[in-house]
mmCIF file of C-alpha atoms in Angstrom:
data_model
loop_
_atom_site.group_PDB
_atom_site.id
_atom_site.type_symbol
_atom_site.label_atom_id
_atom_site.label_comp_id
_atom_site.label_asym_id
_atom_site.label_seq_id
_atom_site.Cartn_x
_atom_site.Cartn_y
_atom_site.Cartn_z
ATOM 1 C CA HIS A 165 -82.777 -2.380 -113.311
ATOM 2 C CA ARG A 166 -85.085 -2.639 -110.719
ATOM 3 C CA GLY A 167 -82.251 -2.883 -107.365
ATOM 4 C CA SER A 168 -81.303 0.504 -105.801
ATOM 5 C CA GLY A 169 -78.968 1.625 -108.865
ATOM 6 C CA LEU A 170 -79.682 1.102 -112.220
ATOM 7 C CA ASP A 171 -77.735 0.638 -115.916
ATOM 8 C CA GLN A 172 -77.364 3.995 -117.360
ATOM 9 C CA ARG A 173 -79.053 1.690 -120.751
ATOM 10 C CA ASP A 174 -82.133 -0.475 -120.517
ATOM 11 C CA GLY A 175 -81.032 -2.803 -116.959
ATOM 12 C CA ASP A 176 -81.036 -5.807 -116.817
ATOM 13 C CA PRO A 177 -84.427 -8.346 -116.663
ATOM 14 C CA ARG A 178 -82.532 -10.743 -114.609
ATOM 15 C CA ASP A 179 -82.676 -8.216 -112.180
ATOM 16 C CA GLY A 180 -86.479 -8.486 -111.030
ATOM 17 C CA TRP A 181 -84.980 -11.297 -108.079
ATOM 18 C CA ASN A 182 -84.829 -8.185 -105.314
ATOM 19 C CA ALA A 183 -85.876 -9.213 -102.499
ATOM 20 C CA PRO A 184 -86.131 -7.062 -98.724
ATOM 21 C CA ALA A 185 -83.250 -7.958 -96.937
ATOM 22 C CA PRO A 186 -83.210 -9.215 -93.643
ATOM 23 C CA ALA A 187 -82.555 -6.816 -91.176
ATOM 24 C CA GLY A 188 -78.999 -5.967 -89.980
ATOM 25 C CA ARG A 189 -76.561 -2.937 -89.298
ATOM 26 C CA ARG A 190 -76.342 -0.703 -91.552
ATOM 27 C CA ASP A 191 -72.596 -0.531 -93.687
ATOM 28 C CA ARG A 192 -70.723 2.064 -94.573
ATOM 29 C CA ALA A 193 -72.373 2.761 -98.595
ATOM 30 C CA ALA A 194 -70.686 3.997 -101.072
ATOM 31 C CA ASP A 195 -70.614 5.588 -104.431
ATOM 32 C CA ARG A 196 -68.230 7.764 -106.093
ATOM 33 C CA TRP A 197 -68.834 11.449 -105.767
ATOM 34 C CA SER A 198 -67.052 14.648 -106.736
ATOM 35 C CA ARG A 199 -67.434 17.987 -104.901
ATOM 36 C CA GLY A 200 -66.495 20.273 -108.091
ATOM 37 C CA GLY A 201 -69.849 20.851 -110.548
ATOM 38 C CA PRO A 202 -70.452 20.256 -113.667
ATOM 39 C CA GLY A 203 -68.550 23.690 -115.291
ATOM 40 C CA ARG A 204 -68.581 26.940 -112.730
ATOM 41 C CA ARG A 205 -70.509 28.781 -115.394
ATOM 42 C CA ALA A 206 -73.820 29.487 -114.871
ATOM 43 C CA HIS A 207 -76.892 29.522 -116.525
ATOM 44 C CA PRO A 208 -80.022 30.096 -116.411
ATOM 45 C CA ARG A 209 -81.760 27.907 -117.955
ATOM 46 C CA GLY A 210 -81.665 24.256 -117.517
ATOM 47 C CA GLY A 211 -83.879 21.624 -119.479
ATOM 48 C CA CYS A 212 -86.320 20.163 -116.913
ATOM 49 C CA ALA A 213 -87.454 16.905 -117.140
ATOM 50 C CA VAL A 214 -89.642 14.910 -114.984
ATOM 51 C CA THR A 215 -89.785 12.181 -113.255
ATOM 52 C CA PRO A 216 -93.469 10.681 -113.363
ATOM 53 C CA GLY A 217 -94.763 10.679 -109.614
ATOM 54 C CA TYR A 218 -91.747 13.212 -108.097
ATOM 55 C CA GLY A 219 -92.473 16.278 -110.834
ATOM 56 C CA GLY A 220 -89.583 17.896 -112.634
ATOM 57 C CA VAL A 221 -86.115 17.756 -112.295
ATOM 58 C CA ASP A 222 -84.298 21.482 -113.053
ATOM 59 C CA ILE A 223 -81.190 21.316 -112.876
ATOM 60 C CA PRO A 224 -78.726 24.938 -114.256
ATOM 61 C CA GLY A 225 -76.442 24.501 -116.765
ATOM 62 C CA LEU A 226 -77.513 20.642 -117.884
ATOM 63 C CA THR A 227 -80.392 20.112 -120.801
ATOM 64 C CA PHE A 228 -82.714 17.203 -120.920
ATOM 65 C CA GLU A 229 -82.905 14.756 -123.429
ATOM 66 C CA ARG A 230 -84.172 11.727 -122.341
ATOM 67 C CA HIS A 231 -85.223 8.549 -119.859
ATOM 68 C CA LEU A 232 -82.341 6.150 -119.675
ATOM 69 C CA GLY A 233 -83.246 3.323 -116.612
ATOM 70 C CA ALA A 234 -85.436 3.984 -113.437
ATOM 71 C CA GLY A 235 -83.919 1.500 -110.627
ATOM 72 C CA ALA A 236 -86.002 1.224 -106.680
ATOM 73 C CA PHE A 237 -85.190 4.714 -105.360
ATOM 74 C CA ALA A 238 -83.902 6.679 -108.707
ATOM 75 C CA ASP A 239 -83.993 7.703 -111.787
ATOM 76 C CA VAL A 240 -81.631 7.853 -114.102
ATOM 77 C CA LEU A 241 -81.475 10.657 -116.768
ATOM 78 C CA LEU A 242 -79.705 11.702 -119.717
ATOM 79 C CA PHE A 243 -79.004 15.785 -120.100
ATOM 80 C CA GLN A 244 -77.001 17.907 -121.970
ATOM 81 C CA GLN A 245 -74.600 19.523 -120.283
ATOM 82 C CA GLU A 246 -74.292 23.238 -121.526
ATOM 83 C CA PHE A 247 -70.751 23.918 -120.525
ATOM 84 C CA PRO A 248 -68.144 22.314 -120.724
ATOM 85 C CA ARG A 249 -70.424 20.587 -123.277
ATOM 86 C CA ARG A 250 -70.719 17.217 -123.372
ATOM 87 C CA ARG A 251 -73.410 14.467 -122.630
ATOM 88 C CA VAL A 252 -73.669 13.339 -119.096
ATOM 89 C CA ALA A 253 -75.680 10.747 -117.090
ATOM 90 C CA VAL A 254 -77.786 11.869 -113.966
ATOM 91 C CA LYS A 255 -78.654 9.993 -111.392
ATOM 92 C CA VAL A 256 -81.198 11.748 -109.129
ATOM 93 C CA MET A 257 -83.673 9.843 -105.721
ATOM 94 C CA ARG A 258 -87.103 10.071 -106.327
ATOM 95 C CA GLU A 259 -87.696 11.434 -102.982
ATOM 96 C CA ALA A 260 -86.824 14.423 -101.366
ATOM 97 C CA VAL A 261 -84.345 14.495 -97.993
ATOM 98 C CA THR A 262 -85.389 17.401 -95.785
ATOM 99 C CA ASP A 263 -83.503 16.344 -91.989
ATOM 100 C CA PRO A 264 -80.321 18.203 -91.827
ATOM 101 C CA ARG A 265 -78.962 14.736 -90.470
ATOM 102 C CA THR A 266 -79.264 13.179 -93.905
ATOM 103 C CA GLN A 267 -78.182 16.146 -95.607
ATOM 104 C CA ALA A 268 -75.044 16.887 -93.451
ATOM 105 C CA SER A 269 -74.261 12.782 -94.544
ATOM 106 C CA PHE A 270 -74.884 12.954 -97.561
ATOM 107 C CA GLU A 271 -72.410 15.553 -98.299
ATOM 108 C CA SER A 272 -69.614 13.881 -95.521
ATOM 109 C CA GLU A 273 -70.186 10.558 -97.699
ATOM 110 C CA ALA A 274 -69.618 12.698 -100.961
ATOM 111 C CA ASN A 275 -66.025 13.757 -100.105
ATOM 112 C CA LEU A 276 -65.001 9.890 -98.473
ATOM 113 C CA LEU A 277 -66.409 8.794 -102.323
ATOM 114 C CA ALA A 278 -64.460 11.344 -103.635
ATOM 115 C CA THR A 279 -61.008 9.463 -103.122
ATOM 116 C CA VAL A 280 -61.963 7.014 -105.388
ATOM 117 C CA SER A 281 -62.827 9.096 -108.451
ATOM 118 C CA THR A 282 -59.819 8.549 -110.373
ATOM 119 C CA HIS A 283 -59.885 4.572 -110.691
ATOM 120 C CA PRO A 284 -59.774 3.743 -114.495
ATOM 121 C CA SER A 285 -62.734 1.108 -113.880
ATOM 122 C CA ILE A 286 -65.310 3.393 -111.817
ATOM 123 C CA VAL A 287 -67.903 5.370 -113.363
ATOM 124 C CA THR A 288 -66.605 8.819 -113.121
ATOM 125 C CA VAL A 289 -68.913 11.290 -110.926
ATOM 126 C CA TYR A 290 -68.436 15.071 -111.907
ATOM 127 C CA HIS A 291 -70.562 16.715 -109.251
ATOM 128 C CA ALA A 292 -73.275 15.923 -105.886
ATOM 129 C CA ALA A 293 -75.761 17.810 -104.933
ATOM 130 C CA ILE A 294 -79.331 17.738 -103.517
ATOM 131 C CA THR A 295 -82.110 20.047 -105.622
ATOM 132 C CA THR A 296 -83.854 22.857 -104.494
ATOM 133 C CA THR A 297 -86.391 20.641 -103.585
ATOM 134 C CA GLY A 298 -84.752 18.497 -101.657
ATOM 135 C CA ARG A 299 -83.642 15.690 -104.172
ATOM 136 C CA PRO A 300 -79.868 14.471 -103.568
ATOM 137 C CA TYR A 301 -77.848 13.929 -107.271
ATOM 138 C CA LEU A 302 -75.136 12.786 -109.189
ATOM 139 C CA VAL A 303 -73.888 14.159 -112.303
ATOM 140 C CA MET A 304 -72.267 10.893 -113.704
ATOM 141 C CA GLU A 305 -70.252 10.081 -117.373
ATOM 142 C CA TYR A 306 -72.417 8.923 -119.975
ATOM 143 C CA CYS A 307 -71.300 5.237 -120.917
ATOM 144 C CA SER A 308 -73.225 4.698 -124.518
ATOM 145 C CA ARG A 309 -71.671 1.042 -125.145
ATOM 146 C CA PRO A 310 -73.718 -2.082 -124.059
ATOM 147 C CA GLY A 311 -73.086 -2.427 -120.390
ATOM 148 C CA LEU A 312 -72.189 -6.298 -119.158
ATOM 149 C CA ALA A 313 -76.189 -6.983 -118.457
ATOM 150 C CA GLU A 314 -76.958 -6.876 -122.218
ATOM 151 C CA ARG A 315 -73.429 -7.848 -124.428
ATOM 152 C CA ILE A 316 -74.264 -11.032 -122.640
ATOM 153 C CA ARG A 317 -78.112 -11.274 -123.584
ATOM 154 C CA ASP A 318 -76.974 -11.735 -126.977
ATOM 155 C CA ARG A 319 -73.725 -14.623 -125.415
ATOM 156 C CA PRO A 320 -71.553 -15.110 -123.408
ATOM 157 C CA LEU A 321 -67.644 -13.706 -122.494
ATOM 158 C CA SER A 322 -64.950 -15.464 -123.972
ATOM 159 C CA VAL A 323 -62.792 -16.942 -121.242
ATOM 160 C CA PRO A 324 -59.771 -14.058 -121.975
ATOM 161 C CA GLU A 325 -62.588 -11.242 -121.956
ATOM 162 C CA MET A 326 -63.977 -12.018 -118.360
ATOM 163 C CA LEU A 327 -60.719 -12.666 -117.353
ATOM 164 C CA GLN A 328 -59.727 -9.165 -118.439
ATOM 165 C CA THR A 329 -62.382 -7.584 -117.504
ATOM 166 C CA MET A 330 -63.000 -9.478 -113.778
ATOM 167 C CA ILE A 331 -58.937 -8.235 -112.889
ATOM 168 C CA ARG A 332 -59.987 -4.765 -113.777
ATOM 169 C CA LEU A 333 -62.917 -4.800 -111.714
ATOM 170 C CA SER A 334 -61.586 -6.377 -108.833
ATOM 171 C CA GLY A 335 -59.084 -3.492 -109.265
ATOM 172 C CA ALA A 336 -62.014 -1.156 -108.870
ATOM 173 C CA VAL A 337 -63.700 -3.242 -105.692
ATOM 174 C CA GLU A 338 -59.818 -3.335 -103.772
ATOM 175 C CA THR A 339 -59.121 0.868 -104.739
ATOM 176 C CA ALA A 340 -63.058 0.654 -102.962
ATOM 177 C CA HIS A 341 -62.860 -1.510 -99.995
ATOM 178 C CA ARG A 342 -58.938 0.000 -99.218
ATOM 179 C CA HIS A 343 -60.929 3.756 -99.049
ATOM 180 C CA GLY A 344 -62.857 2.049 -96.506
ATOM 181 C CA ILE A 345 -66.324 1.694 -99.181
ATOM 182 C CA LEU A 346 -68.456 -1.716 -99.907
ATOM 183 C CA HIS A 347 -69.901 -1.540 -103.164
ATOM 184 C CA ARG A 348 -72.386 -4.184 -101.782
ATOM 185 C CA ASP A 349 -73.988 -5.099 -104.645
ATOM 186 C CA LEU A 350 -72.194 -6.563 -107.716
ATOM 187 C CA LYS A 351 -73.468 -7.736 -110.845
ATOM 188 C CA PRO A 352 -73.650 -7.839 -114.415
ATOM 189 C CA ALA A 353 -75.974 -4.811 -114.519
ATOM 190 C CA ASN A 354 -73.804 -2.649 -112.398
ATOM 191 C CA VAL A 355 -70.779 -1.927 -115.030
ATOM 192 C CA LEU A 356 -70.982 -0.286 -117.695
ATOM 193 C CA THR A 357 -69.027 0.329 -120.039
ATOM 194 C CA THR A 358 -66.916 3.820 -121.022
ATOM 195 C CA ASP A 359 -66.406 5.072 -125.097
ATOM 196 C CA TYR A 360 -62.667 3.192 -125.208
ATOM 197 C CA GLY A 361 -64.059 -0.472 -124.265
ATOM 198 C CA TRP A 362 -63.435 -0.458 -120.420
ATOM 199 C CA PRO A 363 -65.583 -1.782 -118.036
ATOM 200 C CA ALA A 364 -66.872 1.288 -115.504
ATOM 201 C CA LEU A 365 -68.057 0.256 -112.297
ATOM 202 C CA GLY A 366 -71.802 1.877 -110.934
ATOM 203 C CA ASP A 367 -74.225 1.939 -108.660
ATOM 204 C CA PHE A 368 -72.252 2.333 -105.020
ATOM 205 C CA GLY A 369 -75.488 2.989 -103.415
ATOM 206 C CA ILE A 370 -76.809 6.591 -103.804
ATOM 207 C CA SER A 371 -80.009 5.346 -101.444
ATOM 208 C CA VAL A 372 -77.861 3.845 -98.628
ATOM 209 C CA VAL A 373 -76.207 8.115 -98.692
ATOM 210 C CA ALA A 374 -80.194 9.766 -98.761
ATOM 211 C CA GLY A 375 -81.592 7.479 -96.598
ATOM 212 C CA HIS A 376 -82.437 3.776 -98.219
ATOM 213 C CA PRO A 377 -80.509 1.087 -97.430
ATOM 214 C CA THR A 378 -79.751 -1.613 -99.783
ATOM 215 C CA ASN A 379 -78.429 -5.165 -98.844
ATOM 216 C CA SER A 380 -78.743 -4.258 -95.158
ATOM 217 C CA GLY A 381 -82.269 -3.418 -94.700
ATOM 218 C CA GLY A 382 -83.399 -2.508 -98.026
ATOM 219 C CA ALA A 383 -83.653 -4.917 -101.411
ATOM 220 C CA MET A 384 -80.840 -6.687 -103.005
ATOM 221 C CA SER A 385 -80.491 -8.404 -105.424
ATOM 222 C CA LEU A 386 -80.963 -12.009 -104.869
ATOM 223 C CA PRO A 387 -78.848 -13.612 -107.940
ATOM 224 C CA TRP A 388 -75.269 -12.324 -106.518
ATOM 225 C CA ALA A 389 -75.849 -11.394 -103.245
ATOM 226 C CA ALA A 390 -73.570 -13.750 -100.763
ATOM 227 C CA PRO A 391 -75.421 -16.375 -98.660
ATOM 228 C CA GLU A 392 -74.716 -14.739 -95.315
ATOM 229 C CA VAL A 393 -75.884 -11.535 -95.946
ATOM 230 C CA VAL A 394 -79.485 -13.629 -97.482
ATOM 231 C CA ALA A 395 -78.990 -15.229 -94.093
ATOM 232 C CA GLY A 396 -79.498 -11.196 -92.311
ATOM 233 C CA HIS A 397 -76.211 -10.558 -91.416
ATOM 234 C CA PRO A 398 -73.537 -7.875 -91.540
ATOM 235 C CA PHE A 399 -71.429 -7.084 -94.510
ATOM 236 C CA GLU A 400 -68.638 -7.619 -94.468
ATOM 237 C CA SER A 401 -65.772 -6.699 -97.891
ATOM 238 C CA THR A 402 -65.605 -10.839 -98.423
ATOM 239 C CA ALA A 403 -69.426 -11.044 -99.988
ATOM 240 C CA ASP A 404 -68.053 -8.075 -102.511
ATOM 241 C CA VAL A 405 -65.615 -11.016 -103.604
ATOM 242 C CA TYR A 406 -68.673 -13.110 -103.688
ATOM 243 C CA GLY A 407 -70.409 -11.021 -106.080
ATOM 244 C CA LEU A 408 -67.745 -10.076 -108.094
ATOM 245 C CA ALA A 409 -67.438 -14.266 -108.503
ATOM 246 C CA ALA A 410 -71.182 -14.450 -109.255
ATOM 247 C CA THR A 411 -70.515 -12.038 -111.811
ATOM 248 C CA ALA A 412 -67.691 -13.561 -113.470
ATOM 249 C CA TYR A 413 -69.752 -16.854 -113.101
ATOM 250 C CA THR A 414 -72.508 -14.698 -114.701
ATOM 251 C CA LEU A 415 -70.411 -13.321 -117.765
ATOM 252 C CA LEU A 416 -69.507 -16.966 -119.287
ATOM 253 C CA ALA A 417 -72.851 -18.977 -118.398
ATOM 254 C CA GLY A 418 -75.046 -16.636 -119.353
ATOM 255 C CA ALA A 419 -76.450 -16.878 -116.124
ATOM 256 C CA SER A 420 -76.562 -16.252 -111.894
ATOM 257 C CA PRO A 421 -75.234 -19.289 -110.819
ATOM 258 C CA PHE A 422 -78.593 -20.257 -108.938
ATOM 259 C CA GLU A 423 -80.562 -19.763 -111.371
ATOM 260 C CA LEU A 424 -79.657 -22.653 -113.014
ATOM 261 C CA THR A 425 -80.887 -24.251 -109.766
ATOM 262 C CA GLY A 426 -84.483 -23.921 -111.924
ATOM 263 C CA ALA A 427 -85.322 -21.998 -108.619
ATOM 264 C CA ARG A 428 -87.967 -19.945 -109.852
ATOM 265 C CA ASP A 429 -89.613 -17.803 -107.139
ATOM 266 C CA VAL A 430 -87.263 -16.011 -103.858
ATOM 267 C CA PRO A 431 -88.163 -17.860 -101.405
ATOM 268 C CA ALA A 432 -86.680 -21.127 -103.758
ATOM 269 C CA LEU A 433 -83.670 -18.804 -104.593
ATOM 270 C CA MET A 434 -82.865 -17.344 -101.361
ATOM 271 C CA SER A 435 -82.573 -21.977 -100.095
ATOM 272 C CA HIS A 436 -80.639 -22.502 -102.889
ATOM 273 C CA ILE A 437 -78.160 -19.072 -102.160
ATOM 274 C CA MET A 438 -77.818 -20.558 -98.461
ATOM 275 C CA SER A 439 -77.844 -24.145 -99.043
ATOM 276 C CA THR A 440 -77.044 -25.441 -102.078
ATOM 277 C CA SER A 441 -73.056 -25.360 -104.073
ATOM 278 C CA ALA A 442 -72.884 -23.522 -107.089
ATOM 279 C CA PRO A 443 -72.994 -25.506 -110.187
ATOM 280 C CA ARG A 444 -70.093 -25.543 -112.642
ATOM 281 C CA ILE A 445 -69.884 -23.745 -115.444
ATOM 282 C CA PRO A 446 -72.144 -25.590 -118.240
ATOM 283 C CA ARG A 447 -69.062 -25.304 -121.145
ATOM 284 C CA ASP A 448 -66.451 -26.937 -122.245
ATOM 285 C CA ASP A 449 -64.106 -24.315 -123.064
ATOM 286 C CA VAL A 450 -63.951 -23.179 -119.121
ATOM 287 C CA PRO A 451 -60.842 -24.342 -117.898
ATOM 288 C CA GLU A 452 -60.756 -26.153 -114.655
ATOM 289 C CA ALA A 453 -58.793 -23.457 -112.850
ATOM 290 C CA VAL A 454 -61.744 -21.023 -113.406
ATOM 291 C CA GLN A 455 -64.263 -23.608 -111.932
ATOM 292 C CA GLN A 456 -62.413 -24.176 -109.002
ATOM 293 C CA LEU A 457 -61.420 -20.647 -108.367
ATOM 294 C CA LEU A 458 -65.279 -19.154 -108.550
ATOM 295 C CA ALA A 459 -66.062 -22.408 -106.843
ATOM 296 C CA ILE A 460 -63.890 -21.123 -103.762
ATOM 297 C CA ALA A 461 -64.930 -17.581 -104.151
ATOM 298 C CA LEU A 462 -68.416 -18.566 -104.146
ATOM 299 C CA ALA A 463 -68.021 -20.337 -100.950
ATOM 300 C CA LYS A 464 -71.140 -20.647 -97.974
ATOM 301 C CA HIS A 465 -68.185 -19.385 -95.675
ATOM 302 C CA PRO A 466 -66.431 -16.713 -96.122
ATOM 303 C CA THR A 467 -63.879 -17.139 -94.871
ATOM 304 C CA GLU A 468 -62.867 -19.899 -97.483
ATOM 305 C CA ARG A 469 -63.599 -17.660 -99.923
ATOM 306 C CA PRO A 470 -60.277 -15.353 -101.217
ATOM 307 C CA GLN A 471 -59.716 -12.385 -98.721
ATOM 308 C CA SER A 472 -59.524 -9.464 -101.246
ATOM 309 C CA ALA A 473 -60.579 -8.590 -104.567
ATOM 310 C CA SER A 474 -56.906 -8.741 -105.017
ATOM 311 C CA GLU A 475 -56.384 -11.652 -104.291
ATOM 312 C CA PHE A 476 -59.027 -13.655 -105.945
ATOM 313 C CA ALA A 477 -58.047 -11.231 -108.810
ATOM 314 C CA ARG A 478 -54.503 -12.723 -108.922
ATOM 315 C CA GLY A 479 -55.852 -16.259 -108.729
ATOM 316 C CA LEU A 480 -57.311 -14.882 -112.266
ATOM 317 C CA GLN A 481 -54.351 -13.373 -112.878
ATOM 318 C CA ARG A 482 -52.554 -16.314 -112.482
ATOM 319 C CA ILE A 483 -55.141 -18.486 -114.673
ATOM 320 C CA GLU A 484 -53.714 -15.987 -117.522
ATOM 321 C CA GLN A 485 -50.575 -16.768 -117.210
ATOM 322 C CA ASP A 486 -51.229 -20.045 -117.405
ATOM 323 C CA MET A 487 -53.708 -20.030 -121.103
ATOM 324 C CA GLY A 488 -49.969 -18.193 -122.163
ATOM 325 C CA LEU A 489 -52.199 -14.513 -122.125
ATOM 326 C CA PRO A 490 -50.667 -10.955 -121.528
ATOM 327 C CA THR A 491 -51.465 -11.021 -117.412
ATOM 328 C CA THR A 492 -53.753 -7.428 -117.326
ATOM 329 C CA HIS A 493 -52.758 -4.968 -114.703
ATOM 330 C CA LEU A 494 -54.518 -4.955 -111.871
ATOM 331 C CA ASP A 495 -54.858 -1.042 -110.928
ATOM 332 C CA ILE A 496 -55.132 -0.638 -107.376
ATOM 333 C CA PRO A 497 -52.907 2.085 -105.504
#
């Protein structure tokens, strides 16, 4: 997609709604990193991928297969890992990071973000490093199934599907928050699907780690951005709760809340996000309890929303119970 990160598959054309974020303090970024390499065995022959305009990417032990997507600051490439043998997705920054302070920040973030690496609804990161030419990269789990953005192009999710998916994603976000990590770019295009059918949250902000902040002083995905972030205020955890609600809305409506208001340019969309309430989801099968929970979580003022991702998830679980559905487990530490 065209934001700070991207779907491992084709991205989402609706992600064209990206605009420079207002200036604000730089919040702690997050993506999940692992200090362990993709196998300790050395391989002299790597497969060199060429990223247009930015030169080759040669990673020992990996053989390039094809491009998967491109974002504002990074490319995602499909490689075959030689040992242990598996396909992996590699997200590599286009520009080199050369100053020691930024490189040290990259390593510090890698150590922190490894702490959430075992969550079942976060994309697994196998390795984080910097190429010999100074470009940070991640070696990640390759999610070959259609992600959420791709799935809803064909049809919106059913209410039970949305509830199960969003409870699992809320567990991932809550886990990150408890480790001091904000996602800051929640939307369907950043949710992949594992080979076992689970949602897998990705793109925790490699661009911020590498010195390109997102959502605070960088780019943001407007249709899912909280109004206080659009207005230039610091990003807090309740803005991620807003992002969860905006994502849930999109899964049911097939469009983000304010794409339904008729705004067709960035200034109009920003104005709608900051001043207009989200319309009801235009579906007869969506329970009133879902409409009300999403309206609360999409409140303009952060204090009026659920104050944590787990609180939002508990509301979704109560709706499951009221509908007579099995209660989806909330995976949190």
